[in-house]
Amino acid sequence: MQEYTLKTNFAALVEPYANEYLIDFRNIVEKAFEHSDSRPRLLGNLLVLERYCNTVRQGLAVDKAQLCVCLRYARELLWDYLGGRVAAADFQDFANDYFAWFLEHNVGPEGFCSEHFAEYFADSCPDAYEWFAVEWSCGLLMQLVSIEGGRVDYEDFEECGELDFYGPLCMLDMMEDVCIGLTDTPVVSNRGTDLEKAMTQVRKTSLFQEIVMYVQNDLQTALLAAPTEYEALRKEYGQYTIIPEQYAARMLEY
């Protein structure tokens, strides 16, 4: 296997090396951040999350809908934590309620009701792509609470040593699938070999190559950014998306 980094020019890779790069991407990211504490790791997640949420927001706007209140609030908390305006102890109750709300809508049990944060969970969050952003953001909040020794009600978060990159990595896998539809790449059948042929074609498209480049660049930005730049990056990334706006509504259809 070649030596890959976040600076590798993905668009220049031919098969099977493009696929090899994506398979190894988790290791590439972890190696890049191996000496980083929570804040660069959180910034890397947030820059990619902002792009993703902005695309989902554009897609929802076609039907005059918007991102659910709890997701918007969670993103604000994460940015405020990054900027040192709140500590994990300030949002540990919300984080646990937020994760419980996510679980209720995915695996049960039914009947969850947040006593203190009911206003944030009053609206629905029906779109699968929006649910992924909920999962991503509540996972980050719970990990931060755990890392700082706060209360976590779920054993999955009891021993977190560092923030992970579950969100960016899963988003990249998901967008590889989505781009089959967005680029009108033919899939002969549901057989694994035919699906892989379609994926091979997708990895050659400028649309998917640009997504990979965005993730690479955003993570590199997070590694190099000084704390004094965090607020400027928050404002800057409010205008960025993971795919061009003309694809946003179509993405939500897949």
Short mmCIF file of C-alpha atoms in Angstrom, two decimals, residues 11-123:
data_model
loop_
_atom_site.label_atom_id
_atom_site.label_comp_id
_atom_site.label_asym_id
_atom_site.label_seq_id
_atom_site.Cartn_x
_atom_site.Cartn_y
_atom_site.Cartn_z
CA ALA A 11 -8.27 13.13 -8.04
CA ALA A 12 -4.93 11.96 -9.46
CA LEU A 13 -5.30 8.43 -8.07
CA VAL A 14 -6.34 5.72 -10.50
CA GLU A 15 -8.02 2.48 -9.47
CA PRO A 16 -7.41 0.51 -7.38
CA TYR A 17 -5.49 3.23 -5.53
CA ALA A 18 -8.47 5.59 -5.19
CA ASN A 19 -10.44 2.87 -3.45
CA GLU A 20 -7.39 1.93 -1.40
CA TYR A 21 -7.12 5.54 -0.22
CA LEU A 22 -10.72 5.61 0.98
CA ILE A 23 -10.35 2.28 2.76
CA ASP A 24 -7.29 3.64 4.57
CA PHE A 25 -8.77 7.09 5.25
CA ARG A 26 -9.59 6.37 8.91
CA ASN A 27 -5.94 5.52 9.59
CA ILE A 28 -4.80 8.55 7.59
CA VAL A 29 -6.93 10.90 9.70
CA GLU A 30 -5.98 9.33 13.02
CA LYS A 31 -2.29 9.50 12.14
CA ALA A 32 -2.61 13.17 11.20
CA PHE A 33 -4.28 13.98 14.55
CA GLU A 34 -2.33 11.55 16.76
CA HIS A 35 -0.68 14.37 18.73
CA SER A 36 -3.74 16.65 18.83
CA ASP A 37 -5.98 17.29 21.81
CA SER A 38 -9.76 17.67 21.76
CA ARG A 39 -9.97 21.12 20.22
CA PRO A 40 -8.28 20.51 16.83
CA ARG A 41 -10.21 17.25 16.64
CA LEU A 42 -13.46 19.05 17.42
CA LEU A 43 -12.68 21.78 14.89
CA GLY A 44 -12.04 19.19 12.19
CA ASN A 45 -15.41 17.60 12.90
CA LEU A 46 -17.17 20.96 12.99
CA LEU A 47 -15.79 22.27 9.71
CA VAL A 48 -17.01 19.18 7.86
CA LEU A 49 -20.27 19.12 9.84
CA GLU A 50 -20.97 22.74 8.87
CA ARG A 51 -20.56 21.95 5.19
CA TYR A 52 -22.82 18.93 5.52
CA CYS A 53 -25.54 20.70 7.53
CA ASN A 54 -25.56 23.64 5.12
CA THR A 55 -26.24 21.24 2.25
CA VAL A 56 -29.04 19.51 4.19
CA ARG A 57 -30.49 22.93 5.05
CA GLN A 58 -30.52 23.89 1.37
CA GLY A 59 -32.30 20.65 0.53
CA LEU A 60 -34.93 21.13 3.24
CA ALA A 61 -35.53 24.73 2.18
CA VAL A 62 -37.02 23.52 -1.12
CA ASP A 63 -40.02 22.32 0.92
CA LYS A 64 -39.85 25.37 3.21
CA ALA A 65 -38.45 23.26 6.05
CA GLN A 66 -35.42 23.91 8.22
CA LEU A 67 -32.99 22.06 10.41
CA CYS A 68 -34.53 20.95 13.71
CA VAL A 69 -34.01 23.19 16.72
CA CYS A 70 -32.00 20.66 18.73
CA LEU A 71 -29.47 20.19 15.92
CA ARG A 72 -28.99 23.93 15.58
CA TYR A 73 -28.57 24.28 19.35
CA ALA A 74 -26.11 21.37 19.50
CA ARG A 75 -23.91 22.96 16.85
CA GLU A 76 -23.92 26.23 18.78
CA LEU A 77 -22.85 24.40 21.94
CA LEU A 78 -20.00 22.68 20.12
CA TRP A 79 -18.72 25.94 18.67
CA ASP A 80 -19.09 27.67 22.05
CA TYR A 81 -17.12 24.88 23.71
CA LEU A 82 -14.41 25.23 21.08
CA GLY A 83 -14.24 28.96 21.78
CA GLY A 84 -14.03 28.43 25.54
CA ARG A 85 -17.40 30.05 26.25
CA VAL A 86 -18.88 26.92 27.84
CA ALA A 87 -17.49 23.81 29.54
CA ALA A 88 -18.74 20.26 29.09
CA ALA A 89 -20.33 20.44 32.54
CA ASP A 90 -22.59 23.21 31.23
CA PHE A 91 -24.19 20.94 28.64
CA GLN A 92 -23.94 17.46 30.12
CA ASP A 93 -27.68 17.34 30.89
CA PHE A 94 -28.59 18.47 27.40
CA ALA A 95 -26.12 16.01 25.84
CA ASN A 96 -27.66 13.05 27.66
CA ASP A 97 -31.21 14.16 26.82
CA TYR A 98 -30.21 14.79 23.21
CA PHE A 99 -28.72 11.31 22.89
CA ALA A 100 -31.80 9.78 24.56
CA TRP A 101 -34.00 11.63 22.05
CA PHE A 102 -31.91 10.27 19.21
CA LEU A 103 -32.19 6.73 20.56
CA GLU A 104 -35.94 7.05 21.06
CA HIS A 105 -36.44 7.79 17.38
CA ASN A 106 -34.09 5.04 16.23
CA VAL A 107 -34.13 2.09 18.61
CA GLY A 108 -36.67 3.00 21.34
CA PRO A 109 -37.89 2.95 24.02
CA GLU A 110 -40.89 5.13 23.33
CA GLY A 111 -42.14 7.76 25.69
CA PHE A 112 -38.97 9.74 26.29
CA CYS A 113 -39.68 13.27 27.45
CA SER A 114 -37.04 15.78 28.44
CA GLU A 115 -38.17 17.74 31.48
CA HIS A 116 -35.59 20.49 31.14
CA PHE A 117 -35.06 20.67 27.38
CA ALA A 118 -38.49 19.79 25.97
CA GLU A 119 -38.53 22.92 23.80
CA TYR A 120 -35.54 21.66 21.83
CA PHE A 121 -37.10 18.29 21.09
CA ALA A 122 -40.60 19.48 20.23
CA ASP A 123 -40.16 19.43 16.45
#
